[in-house]
Amino acid sequence: MGMDSRPTCIIPLICLMPLLMSGPASTARYEPDWSSLDARPLPPWYDEAKIGIFVHWGVFSVPGYGQFSEWFWYWWKTGRHAEVEFMKKNHQPGFKYTDFAPKFHGEFFDPDTWAEIFQASGARYVVFTTKHHEGFTNWPSPVSWNWNSMDVGPHRDLVGELATAVRKRSLHMGLYHSLFEWFNPLFLSDQASGFKTQYFPALKALPELVDLVMRYKPDLIWSDGDWSASDTYWNSTQFLAWLYNDSPVKDMVVTNDRWGNGTYCKHGGYYNCKDRYTPGELPDHKWEKCQTIDSRSWGYRRNMNLNEIMDLPSIIKDMVYVVAMGGNFLLNIGPKSDGMIAPVFEERLRGLGAWLGVNGEAIYASKPWRVQLENTTVTVWYTAKNKTVYATFLDWPSKQALQLTTPKTSGATEVTLLDYPNVTLRWAPLTQKGGLVILLPKMPNSPGNAWTLKLEGVV
């Protein structure tokens, strides 16, 4: 990439970053390269939190149509049949995507109600869409004139209002930000040059990231939309070095791995890898699975059907697997354009929270055990905390006895069911080499179809 083709000092941000990163070093400083940035320890709060709520909301919520509705503009403009026909049937010729923005009213958006629902879900952090690939910003971005939620649509700072409400509930606030924008002329110009120019990151992407950090002080930055160009084009390492060294959130902030083509699953704070990442064995790096309740979209779909929505047992099964494998579980909802969270999403979130209210001891701040899974009487996932082992089993055994082949018992072994924490259960050794058979009590009600045994005095 020729240096003479790059805009030099177009905005103060690019010029100041080296200066910002050269201040007095009271603690370890991170260099703007991956070997240095990847060595930064992950702030402990993130691994302890385990559960987050992802929120996709924007102008795309107005048409609210089609598979992956948050991509509606792209699907329509590139000729996907369903979206083209939808527009022909429902909108006059000449209707532009930008004409949806004034209809994005958010008239029922109550950030305190959202925050209460998120807290009730058992989540410990929230990741909110500040800007998706359409480029519309949910805050008054100074470099997104008349294409932001203050100038058009709700005429509100959606990011700021939700951040305040979420923090009142003692939840961590994370911000999703798309680096690229499908139809931004600056991005298209850089793309036409083979990304030898960097007008878009210099004038749009990086100023917005810095503005979000300085204005809202997020605990987490969920970067996306990086895949078209390299991290060098995005100036990702320069931004992250500033974020980790000198920003107001340098000690607490957590980042993901989407910072340029080829960086995911390799670089960054924790790994998202691909959407709905589902590793088959224990990863050696902290990771997160983002999963959407609506199996066909991240944004709201007005044409969704009940059989396309994850039921509560499926959500809990997925969450337990993720945590047992050392990951965090980020569960997505797409609110309606008017700001309402669909009752079916609220019901799922509150159901998850009710289950965690009983079984959360096995989830929050837990670690993977030496064995993550066994299939004997039923499917069992293991987690551990200090010297305690937890066995979460999916489905109740047909008989009242549950066999666990993995734990090795001792004279100090005690077993309880988290539904009845004060009742010690009877058990017997399975073999001389290990394992135990547990006599279960009467099956407690669990809409999530999962229960957790607490095993003390086992290895």
CSV table of C-alpha atoms in Angstrom, one decimal:
chain,number,residue,atom,x,y,z
A,1,MET,CA,0.0,0.0,0.0
A,2,GLY,CA,1.7,3.2,-1.2
A,3,MET,CA,2.1,5.8,1.5
A,4,ASP,CA,1.8,8.6,-1.1
A,5,SER,CA,-1.8,7.5,-1.9
A,6,ARG,CA,-3.0,7.8,1.6
A,7,PRO,CA,-4.6,11.0,2.9
A,8,THR,CA,-2.0,12.5,5.3
A,9,CYS,CA,-3.4,14.2,8.5
A,10,ILE,CA,-6.8,14.7,7.0
A,11,ILE,CA,-8.2,14.8,10.5
A,12,PRO,CA,-6.4,15.3,13.9
A,13,LEU,CA,-7.2,11.8,15.0
A,14,ILE,CA,-4.7,10.1,12.7
A,15,CYS,CA,-2.0,12.6,13.4
A,16,LEU,CA,-2.5,12.6,17.2
A,17,MET,CA,-2.5,8.8,17.7
A,18,PRO,CA,1.3,8.5,17.7
A,19,LEU,CA,1.4,11.4,20.2
A,20,LEU,CA,-1.3,9.9,22.3
A,21,MET,CA,0.6,6.7,22.5
A,22,SER,CA,3.9,8.3,23.5
A,23,GLY,CA,2.9,9.8,26.8
A,24,PRO,CA,4.5,8.9,30.2
A,25,ALA,CA,4.4,5.2,30.9
A,26,SER,CA,3.0,4.6,34.3
A,27,THR,CA,2.0,1.1,33.3
A,28,ALA,CA,2.9,-1.3,30.5
A,29,ARG,CA,2.3,0.3,27.1
A,30,TYR,CA,0.9,-1.5,24.1
A,31,GLU,CA,2.4,-1.0,20.7
A,32,PRO,CA,0.2,-0.7,17.6
A,33,ASP,CA,1.0,-4.3,16.5
A,34,TRP,CA,-0.8,-7.5,17.1
A,35,SER,CA,1.9,-9.2,19.1
A,36,SER,CA,1.8,-6.5,21.7
A,37,LEU,CA,-2.0,-5.9,21.6
A,38,ASP,CA,-2.8,-9.7,21.8
A,39,ALA,CA,-0.7,-9.9,25.0
A,40,ARG,CA,-3.0,-7.6,26.9
A,41,PRO,CA,-4.8,-9.6,29.7
A,42,LEU,CA,-8.6,-9.8,29.3
A,43,PRO,CA,-10.3,-7.7,32.0
A,44,PRO,CA,-11.7,-10.2,34.5
A,45,TRP,CA,-15.3,-8.9,34.4
A,46,TYR,CA,-16.0,-10.2,31.0
A,47,ASP,CA,-15.2,-13.9,31.7
A,48,GLU,CA,-17.1,-13.7,35.0
A,49,ALA,CA,-20.2,-12.2,33.3
A,50,LYS,CA,-20.9,-15.2,30.9
A,51,ILE,CA,-24.2,-13.9,29.7
A,52,GLY,CA,-24.9,-10.9,27.5
A,53,ILE,CA,-27.8,-9.5,25.4
A,54,PHE,CA,-27.2,-8.3,21.9
A,55,VAL,CA,-29.6,-5.7,20.4
A,56,HIS,CA,-30.0,-5.0,16.6
A,57,TRP,CA,-32.0,-1.9,16.1
A,58,GLY,CA,-32.0,0.7,13.3
A,59,VAL,CA,-33.7,2.0,10.2
A,60,PHE,CA,-33.8,-1.7,8.9
A,61,SER,CA,-36.3,-2.3,11.7
A,62,VAL,CA,-38.9,-0.2,9.7
A,63,PRO,CA,-39.3,-2.6,6.8
A,64,GLY,CA,-38.6,-5.4,9.2
A,65,TYR,CA,-38.8,-8.0,6.4
A,66,GLY,CA,-36.9,-11.0,5.1
A,67,GLN,CA,-34.1,-13.3,6.2
A,68,PHE,CA,-31.4,-11.2,7.9
A,69,SER,CA,-33.7,-8.2,7.8
A,70,GLU,CA,-30.8,-6.0,9.0
A,71,TRP,CA,-29.4,-6.4,5.5
A,72,PHE,CA,-32.7,-5.2,3.8
A,73,TRP,CA,-31.1,-2.3,2.0
A,74,TYR,CA,-28.3,-4.4,0.5
A,75,TRP,CA,-30.7,-7.2,-0.5
A,76,TRP,CA,-33.0,-4.8,-2.2
A,77,LYS,CA,-30.4,-2.8,-4.0
A,78,THR,CA,-28.5,-5.9,-5.2
A,79,GLY,CA,-31.7,-7.5,-6.5
A,80,ARG,CA,-32.7,-10.3,-4.1
A,81,HIS,CA,-36.1,-11.4,-5.3
A,82,ALA,CA,-38.0,-11.3,-2.0
A,83,GLU,CA,-37.0,-7.8,-1.1
A,84,VAL,CA,-37.5,-6.4,-4.7
A,85,GLU,CA,-41.0,-7.8,-4.8
A,86,PHE,CA,-41.8,-6.6,-1.3
A,87,MET,CA,-40.9,-3.0,-2.3
A,88,LYS,CA,-42.9,-3.3,-5.6
A,89,LYS,CA,-46.0,-4.4,-3.7
A,90,ASN,CA,-45.8,-2.0,-0.8
A,91,HIS,CA,-44.0,1.2,-1.9
A,92,GLN,CA,-44.4,3.7,-4.7
A,93,PRO,CA,-41.8,3.9,-7.5
A,94,GLY,CA,-39.0,6.2,-6.5
A,95,PHE,CA,-39.2,5.3,-2.8
A,96,LYS,CA,-35.6,5.4,-1.5
A,97,TYR,CA,-34.2,3.5,1.5
A,98,THR,CA,-33.5,6.8,3.2
A,99,ASP,CA,-37.3,7.4,3.2
A,100,PHE,CA,-37.6,4.7,5.9
A,101,ALA,CA,-35.6,6.8,8.3
A,102,PRO,CA,-38.4,9.3,9.2
A,103,LYS,CA,-40.6,6.3,9.9
A,104,PHE,CA,-38.1,5.0,12.5
A,105,HIS,CA,-40.0,6.8,15.3
A,106,GLY,CA,-39.0,4.7,18.4
A,107,GLU,CA,-42.1,6.2,20.0
A,108,PHE,CA,-42.4,3.4,22.6
A,109,PHE,CA,-38.7,3.2,23.3
A,110,ASP,CA,-38.3,3.2,27.1
A,111,PRO,CA,-34.7,2.5,28.0
A,112,ASP,CA,-35.6,1.8,31.6
A,113,THR,CA,-38.0,-0.9,30.5
A,114,TRP,CA,-35.4,-2.4,28.2
A,115,ALA,CA,-32.8,-2.4,31.0
A,116,GLU,CA,-35.2,-4.0,33.4
A,117,ILE,CA,-35.9,-6.8,30.9
A,118,PHE,CA,-32.2,-7.3,30.3
A,119,GLN,CA,-31.5,-7.5,34.0
A,120,ALA,CA,-34.3,-9.9,34.5
A,121,SER,CA,-32.8,-12.2,31.8
A,122,GLY,CA,-29.8,-12.8,34.0
A,123,ALA,CA,-27.5,-11.0,31.6
A,124,ARG,CA,-24.5,-9.2,33.0
A,125,TYR,CA,-23.8,-7.1,29.9
A,126,VAL,CA,-25.6,-5.5,26.9
A,127,VAL,CA,-24.2,-5.0,23.4
A,128,PHE,CA,-26.2,-2.3,21.5
A,129,THR,CA,-26.0,-1.5,17.8
A,130,THR,CA,-24.6,2.0,17.4
A,131,LYS,CA,-24.4,1.7,13.6
A,132,HIS,CA,-25.0,-1.2,11.3
A,133,HIS,CA,-23.8,-1.6,7.7
A,134,GLU,CA,-26.5,0.8,6.5
A,135,GLY,CA,-24.5,3.6,8.2
A,136,PHE,CA,-27.4,5.1,10.2
A,137,THR,CA,-26.1,6.0,13.7
A,138,ASN,CA,-28.1,5.6,16.8
A,139,TRP,CA,-26.4,8.6,18.4
A,140,PRO,CA,-25.7,12.2,17.2
A,141,SER,CA,-22.5,11.3,15.3
A,142,PRO,CA,-20.8,14.5,14.2
A,143,VAL,CA,-19.7,12.8,11.0
A,144,SER,CA,-23.1,11.4,10.0
A,145,TRP,CA,-25.1,14.5,9.2
A,146,ASN,CA,-28.8,13.9,8.8
A,147,TRP,CA,-28.3,10.1,8.9
A,148,ASN,CA,-28.5,9.7,12.7
A,149,SER,CA,-31.1,9.3,15.3
A,150,MET,CA,-31.0,12.9,16.6
A,151,ASP,CA,-31.4,14.5,13.2
A,152,VAL,CA,-34.1,12.2,11.8
A,153,GLY,CA,-36.4,9.5,13.1
A,154,PRO,CA,-36.6,9.3,16.9
A,155,HIS,CA,-34.8,12.6,17.4
A,156,ARG,CA,-33.1,11.0,20.4
A,157,ASP,CA,-29.7,9.8,21.5
A,158,LEU,CA,-30.6,6.2,21.7
A,159,VAL,CA,-27.1,5.0,22.6
A,160,GLY,CA,-26.8,7.5,25.5
A,161,GLU,CA,-30.3,6.9,26.9
A,162,LEU,CA,-29.8,3.1,26.9
A,163,ALA,CA,-26.3,3.3,28.4
A,164,THR,CA,-27.6,5.4,31.3
A,165,ALA,CA,-30.5,3.0,31.9
A,166,VAL,CA,-28.3,-0.1,31.7
A,167,ARG,CA,-25.7,1.2,34.1
A,168,LYS,CA,-28.5,2.1,36.6
A,169,ARG,CA,-29.1,-1.7,36.7
A,170,SER,CA,-25.3,-2.4,37.3
A,171,LEU,CA,-25.0,-4.0,33.9
A,172,HIS,CA,-21.9,-3.5,31.7
A,173,MET,CA,-22.6,-1.5,28.5
A,174,GLY,CA,-21.1,-2.7,25.2
A,175,LEU,CA,-21.3,-1.0,21.8
A,176,TYR,CA,-21.6,-2.8,18.4
A,177,HIS,CA,-20.1,-0.7,15.6
A,178,SER,CA,-19.8,-1.6,11.9
A,179,LEU,CA,-16.6,-0.4,10.4
A,180,PHE,CA,-17.8,-0.3,6.8
A,181,GLU,CA,-21.0,1.1,5.2
A,182,TRP,CA,-22.4,-0.5,2.0
A,183,PHE,CA,-23.1,2.6,0.0
A,184,ASN,CA,-21.0,5.3,1.7
A,185,PRO,CA,-19.3,7.2,-1.2
A,186,LEU,CA,-16.0,7.5,0.7
A,187,PHE,CA,-16.0,3.7,1.3
A,188,LEU,CA,-16.8,3.0,-2.3
A,189,SER,CA,-14.0,5.3,-3.4
A,190,ASP,CA,-11.5,3.5,-1.2
A,191,GLN,CA,-12.8,0.2,-2.5
A,192,ALA,CA,-12.4,1.3,-6.1
A,193,SER,CA,-8.8,2.1,-5.4
A,194,GLY,CA,-8.2,-1.4,-4.1
A,195,PHE,CA,-8.1,0.2,-0.6
A,196,LYS,CA,-4.9,2.1,-1.4
A,197,THR,CA,-6.7,5.2,-0.2
A,198,GLN,CA,-8.1,5.5,3.4
A,199,TYR,CA,-10.6,8.3,3.2
A,200,PHE,CA,-13.4,6.3,4.8
A,201,PRO,CA,-11.5,5.2,8.0
A,202,ALA,CA,-9.9,8.6,8.3
A,203,LEU,CA,-13.1,10.7,7.9
A,204,LYS,CA,-15.8,8.3,9.2
A,205,ALA,CA,-15.0,5.0,10.9
A,206,LEU,CA,-12.2,6.0,13.2
A,207,PRO,CA,-13.7,9.4,14.3
A,208,GLU,CA,-16.9,7.6,15.1
A,209,LEU,CA,-15.2,5.0,17.2
A,210,VAL,CA,-13.3,7.6,19.1
A,211,ASP,CA,-16.4,9.7,19.6
A,212,LEU,CA,-18.3,6.6,21.0
A,213,VAL,CA,-15.4,5.9,23.4
A,214,MET,CA,-15.1,9.4,24.6
A,215,ARG,CA,-18.8,10.1,24.8
A,216,TYR,CA,-20.2,6.8,26.3
A,217,LYS,CA,-17.1,5.1,27.8
A,218,PRO,CA,-18.2,1.6,26.8
A,219,ASP,CA,-17.0,-1.5,28.7
A,220,LEU,CA,-17.0,-3.5,25.4
A,221,ILE,CA,-16.5,-2.7,21.7
A,222,TRP,CA,-18.0,-5.3,19.3
A,223,SER,CA,-16.5,-4.5,16.0
A,224,ASP,CA,-18.0,-5.8,12.7
A,225,GLY,CA,-18.0,-5.2,9.0
A,226,ASP,CA,-14.3,-5.5,8.7
A,227,TRP,CA,-14.0,-8.3,6.1
A,228,SER,CA,-13.6,-6.3,2.9
A,229,ALA,CA,-10.2,-4.8,3.8
A,230,SER,CA,-7.2,-5.5,5.9
A,231,ASP,CA,-6.6,-4.2,9.4
A,232,THR,CA,-4.0,-1.9,7.9
A,233,TYR,CA,-6.6,-0.2,5.9
A,234,TRP,CA,-8.8,0.2,9.0
A,235,ASN,CA,-5.8,1.4,11.1
A,236,SER,CA,-7.1,-1.1,13.7
A,237,THR,CA,-3.9,-1.6,15.6
A,238,GLN,CA,-3.4,2.2,16.0
A,239,PHE,CA,-6.9,2.6,17.3
A,240,LEU,CA,-6.6,-0.4,19.7
A,241,ALA,CA,-3.3,0.8,21.1
A,242,TRP,CA,-4.9,4.2,21.9
A,243,LEU,CA,-7.9,2.4,23.4
A,244,TYR,CA,-5.7,0.2,25.7
A,245,ASN,CA,-3.2,2.9,26.6
A,246,ASP,CA,-4.8,6.3,26.8
A,247,SER,CA,-8.6,6.1,26.4
A,248,PRO,CA,-10.9,6.7,29.5
A,249,VAL,CA,-11.8,3.0,29.4
A,250,LYS,CA,-8.3,1.6,29.0
A,251,ASP,CA,-8.4,-0.6,32.0
A,252,MET,CA,-11.9,-2.1,31.7
A,253,VAL,CA,-12.7,-2.2,28.0
A,254,VAL,CA,-13.0,-5.5,26.2
A,255,THR,CA,-12.8,-6.0,22.4
A,256,ASN,CA,-13.6,-8.7,20.0
A,257,ASP,CA,-11.6,-10.0,17.0
A,258,ARG,CA,-13.2,-8.4,13.9
A,259,TRP,CA,-10.6,-5.7,13.0
A,260,GLY,CA,-9.8,-6.6,9.4
A,261,ASN,CA,-9.9,-9.4,6.9
A,262,GLY,CA,-8.2,-12.4,8.4
A,263,THR,CA,-8.1,-11.2,12.0
A,264,TYR,CA,-11.1,-13.1,13.4
A,265,CYS,CA,-10.2,-16.1,15.5
A,266,LYS,CA,-6.6,-14.8,15.5
A,267,HIS,CA,-6.4,-11.3,17.0
A,268,GLY,CA,-8.2,-9.1,19.5
A,269,GLY,CA,-9.4,-9.4,23.1
A,270,TYR,CA,-11.7,-12.3,22.8
A,271,TYR,CA,-12.8,-14.3,19.7
A,272,ASN,CA,-16.2,-14.3,18.0
A,273,CYS,CA,-14.9,-16.0,14.9
A,274,LYS,CA,-17.9,-16.5,12.7
A,275,ASP,CA,-21.5,-15.8,13.7
A,276,ARG,CA,-23.0,-18.6,15.9
A,277,TYR,CA,-19.4,-20.0,16.4
A,278,THR,CA,-19.7,-23.5,17.8
A,279,PRO,CA,-16.4,-25.1,18.5
A,280,GLY,CA,-16.3,-28.9,18.9
A,281,GLU,CA,-13.5,-28.9,21.5
A,282,LEU,CA,-12.3,-26.6,24.2
A,283,PRO,CA,-10.8,-23.5,22.7
A,284,ASP,CA,-7.5,-22.2,24.1
A,285,HIS,CA,-8.6,-18.6,23.9
A,286,LYS,CA,-11.6,-16.8,25.5
A,287,TRP,CA,-14.5,-16.8,23.0
A,288,GLU,CA,-18.1,-15.7,22.6
A,289,LYS,CA,-21.0,-17.2,20.8
A,290,CYS,CA,-23.6,-14.7,19.5
A,291,GLN,CA,-26.9,-16.4,19.0
A,292,THR,CA,-30.2,-14.9,17.8
A,293,ILE,CA,-33.6,-16.0,19.2
A,294,ASP,CA,-35.1,-15.5,15.8
A,295,SER,CA,-33.3,-18.2,13.8
A,296,ARG,CA,-33.7,-16.3,10.5
A,297,SER,CA,-32.6,-12.7,11.5
A,298,TRP,CA,-30.7,-10.5,13.8
A,299,GLY,CA,-33.0,-7.5,13.2
A,300,TYR,CA,-36.7,-7.6,13.8
A,301,ARG,CA,-38.9,-9.4,11.2
A,302,ARG,CA,-42.6,-8.6,11.0
A,303,ASN,CA,-43.1,-11.9,9.1
A,304,MET,CA,-41.4,-14.2,11.6
A,305,ASN,CA,-43.3,-17.3,12.7
A,306,LEU,CA,-43.3,-19.0,16.1
A,307,ASN,CA,-41.6,-22.2,14.7
A,308,GLU,CA,-38.6,-20.0,13.7
A,309,ILE,CA,-38.1,-18.8,17.3
A,310,MET,CA,-35.8,-20.7,19.7
A,311,ASP,CA,-37.7,-22.1,22.6
A,312,LEU,CA,-36.4,-21.8,26.1
A,313,PRO,CA,-34.9,-25.3,26.4
A,314,SER,CA,-33.0,-24.7,23.2
A,315,ILE,CA,-31.6,-21.4,24.5
A,316,ILE,CA,-30.5,-22.9,27.8
A,317,LYS,CA,-29.0,-26.0,26.1
A,318,ASP,CA,-27.0,-23.7,23.9
A,319,MET,CA,-26.0,-21.4,26.8
A,320,VAL,CA,-24.9,-24.3,29.0
A,321,TYR,CA,-22.8,-25.8,26.2
A,322,VAL,CA,-21.1,-22.4,25.6
A,323,VAL,CA,-20.2,-21.8,29.2
A,324,ALA,CA,-19.0,-25.3,29.7
A,325,MET,CA,-16.6,-24.8,26.8
A,326,GLY,CA,-15.2,-21.6,28.3
A,327,GLY,CA,-17.3,-19.1,26.2
A,328,ASN,CA,-19.7,-16.3,26.8
A,329,PHE,CA,-23.2,-16.4,25.5
A,330,LEU,CA,-24.5,-13.3,23.7
A,331,LEU,CA,-28.2,-13.7,23.0
A,332,ASN,CA,-29.7,-11.4,20.4
A,333,ILE,CA,-33.1,-9.7,20.0
A,334,GLY,CA,-34.3,-7.3,17.4
A,335,PRO,CA,-36.8,-4.7,18.8
A,336,LYS,CA,-39.6,-3.3,16.6
A,337,SER,CA,-39.1,0.1,14.9
A,338,ASP,CA,-41.5,1.6,17.5
A,339,GLY,CA,-39.1,0.6,20.3
A,340,MET,CA,-41.2,-2.4,21.7
A,341,ILE,CA,-39.5,-5.7,22.4
A,342,ALA,CA,-41.8,-8.4,21.1
A,343,PRO,CA,-43.5,-10.3,23.9
A,344,VAL,CA,-42.1,-13.6,22.6
A,345,PHE,CA,-38.6,-12.2,23.0
A,346,GLU,CA,-39.4,-10.8,26.4
A,347,GLU,CA,-40.8,-14.2,27.5
A,348,ARG,CA,-37.7,-16.0,26.4
A,349,LEU,CA,-35.4,-13.5,28.2
A,350,ARG,CA,-37.4,-13.7,31.5
A,351,GLY,CA,-37.5,-17.5,31.2
A,352,LEU,CA,-33.7,-17.6,30.9
A,353,GLY,CA,-33.4,-15.3,33.9
A,354,ALA,CA,-35.7,-17.5,36.0
A,355,TRP,CA,-33.5,-20.5,35.2
A,356,LEU,CA,-30.3,-18.6,36.1
A,357,GLY,CA,-31.9,-17.5,39.3
A,358,VAL,CA,-31.8,-21.1,40.4
A,359,ASN,CA,-28.8,-22.4,38.5
A,360,GLY,CA,-26.6,-19.3,38.0
A,361,GLU,CA,-24.1,-20.5,40.6
A,362,ALA,CA,-22.9,-23.0,38.0
A,363,ILE,CA,-22.6,-20.4,35.3
A,364,TYR,CA,-21.4,-17.0,36.5
A,365,ALA,CA,-17.6,-16.8,37.2
A,366,SER,CA,-17.3,-20.5,36.4
A,367,LYS,CA,-14.4,-22.2,34.6
A,368,PRO,CA,-14.3,-25.2,32.3
A,369,TRP,CA,-13.7,-28.5,34.2
A,370,ARG,CA,-11.2,-31.1,33.2
A,371,VAL,CA,-14.0,-32.8,31.2
A,372,GLN,CA,-16.7,-30.7,29.6
A,373,LEU,CA,-19.3,-33.3,28.5
A,374,GLU,CA,-20.5,-36.8,29.1
A,375,ASN,CA,-23.4,-38.7,27.8
A,376,THR,CA,-24.5,-41.5,30.1
A,377,THR,CA,-28.0,-41.6,31.5
A,378,VAL,CA,-28.6,-38.1,29.9
A,379,THR,CA,-26.5,-35.3,28.5
A,380,VAL,CA,-24.4,-33.7,31.2
A,381,TRP,CA,-22.2,-30.5,30.9
A,382,TYR,CA,-19.6,-29.7,33.6
A,383,THR,CA,-18.4,-26.4,35.0
A,384,ALA,CA,-16.3,-25.7,38.0
A,385,LYS,CA,-15.7,-22.9,40.5
A,386,ASN,CA,-12.9,-23.1,43.1
A,387,LYS,CA,-13.1,-26.7,44.3
A,388,THR,CA,-16.8,-27.2,43.5
A,389,VAL,CA,-17.9,-29.1,40.3
A,390,TYR,CA,-21.3,-28.5,38.7
A,391,ALA,CA,-23.1,-31.0,36.5
A,392,THR,CA,-25.9,-29.5,34.5
A,393,PHE,CA,-28.1,-32.2,32.9
A,394,LEU,CA,-30.5,-31.8,30.1
A,395,ASP,CA,-33.7,-34.0,30.4
A,396,TRP,CA,-34.7,-35.8,33.6
A,397,PRO,CA,-33.7,-39.4,33.8
A,398,SER,CA,-36.5,-41.9,33.3
A,399,LYS,CA,-35.6,-43.4,36.6
A,400,GLN,CA,-34.8,-41.4,39.7
A,401,ALA,CA,-31.1,-42.4,39.5
A,402,LEU,CA,-28.5,-40.4,37.6
A,403,GLN,CA,-25.1,-41.9,36.7
A,404,LEU,CA,-22.0,-39.7,36.4
A,405,THR,CA,-19.0,-41.6,35.2
A,406,THR,CA,-16.4,-38.7,35.3
A,407,PRO,CA,-16.1,-37.4,38.9
A,408,LYS,CA,-13.9,-39.2,41.3
A,409,THR,CA,-15.5,-39.3,44.7
A,410,SER,CA,-14.0,-39.1,48.2
A,411,GLY,CA,-15.1,-39.5,51.8
A,412,ALA,CA,-16.0,-35.8,51.8
A,413,THR,CA,-18.2,-36.0,48.7
A,414,GLU,CA,-21.6,-34.2,49.0
A,415,VAL,CA,-24.2,-33.8,46.3
A,416,THR,CA,-27.1,-31.3,46.2
A,417,LEU,CA,-29.5,-30.2,43.5
A,418,LEU,CA,-29.5,-26.4,43.1
A,419,ASP,CA,-33.3,-26.5,43.2
A,420,TYR,CA,-33.1,-27.9,46.7
A,421,PRO,CA,-29.9,-26.4,48.0
A,422,ASN,CA,-30.4,-27.5,51.6
A,423,VAL,CA,-31.1,-31.2,50.9
A,424,THR,CA,-28.1,-33.5,50.6
A,425,LEU,CA,-28.7,-36.3,48.1
A,426,ARG,CA,-27.9,-40.0,48.5
A,427,TRP,CA,-25.3,-41.4,46.2
A,428,ALA,CA,-23.2,-44.5,45.8
A,429,PRO,CA,-19.8,-45.2,44.0
A,430,LEU,CA,-20.3,-46.4,40.4
A,431,THR,CA,-17.0,-48.3,40.2
A,432,GLN,CA,-13.7,-48.5,42.1
A,433,LYS,CA,-12.1,-46.2,39.5
A,434,GLY,CA,-14.7,-43.4,39.9
A,435,GLY,CA,-18.1,-42.2,39.1
A,436,LEU,CA,-21.2,-42.2,41.2
A,437,VAL,CA,-24.9,-43.0,41.0
A,438,ILE,CA,-27.1,-40.3,42.5
A,439,LEU,CA,-30.7,-40.8,43.8
A,440,LEU,CA,-32.6,-37.8,42.6
A,441,PRO,CA,-35.5,-36.2,44.5
A,442,LYS,CA,-38.9,-35.5,43.0
A,443,MET,CA,-38.4,-33.7,39.8
A,444,PRO,CA,-38.7,-29.9,40.3
A,445,ASN,CA,-40.4,-27.8,37.6
A,446,SER,CA,-38.1,-26.5,35.0
A,447,PRO,CA,-39.5,-24.9,31.8
A,448,GLY,CA,-35.9,-24.9,30.6
A,449,ASN,CA,-35.7,-28.6,30.9
A,450,ALA,CA,-32.3,-28.5,32.6
A,451,TRP,CA,-31.1,-29.0,36.2
A,452,THR,CA,-27.8,-28.6,38.0
A,453,LEU,CA,-26.1,-30.8,40.6
A,454,LYS,CA,-23.5,-29.3,42.9
A,455,LEU,CA,-20.7,-31.8,43.6
A,456,GLU,CA,-18.3,-31.0,46.5
A,457,GLY,CA,-15.4,-33.2,47.5
A,458,VAL,CA,-14.9,-34.6,44.0
A,459,VAL,CA,-12.0,-34.4,41.5
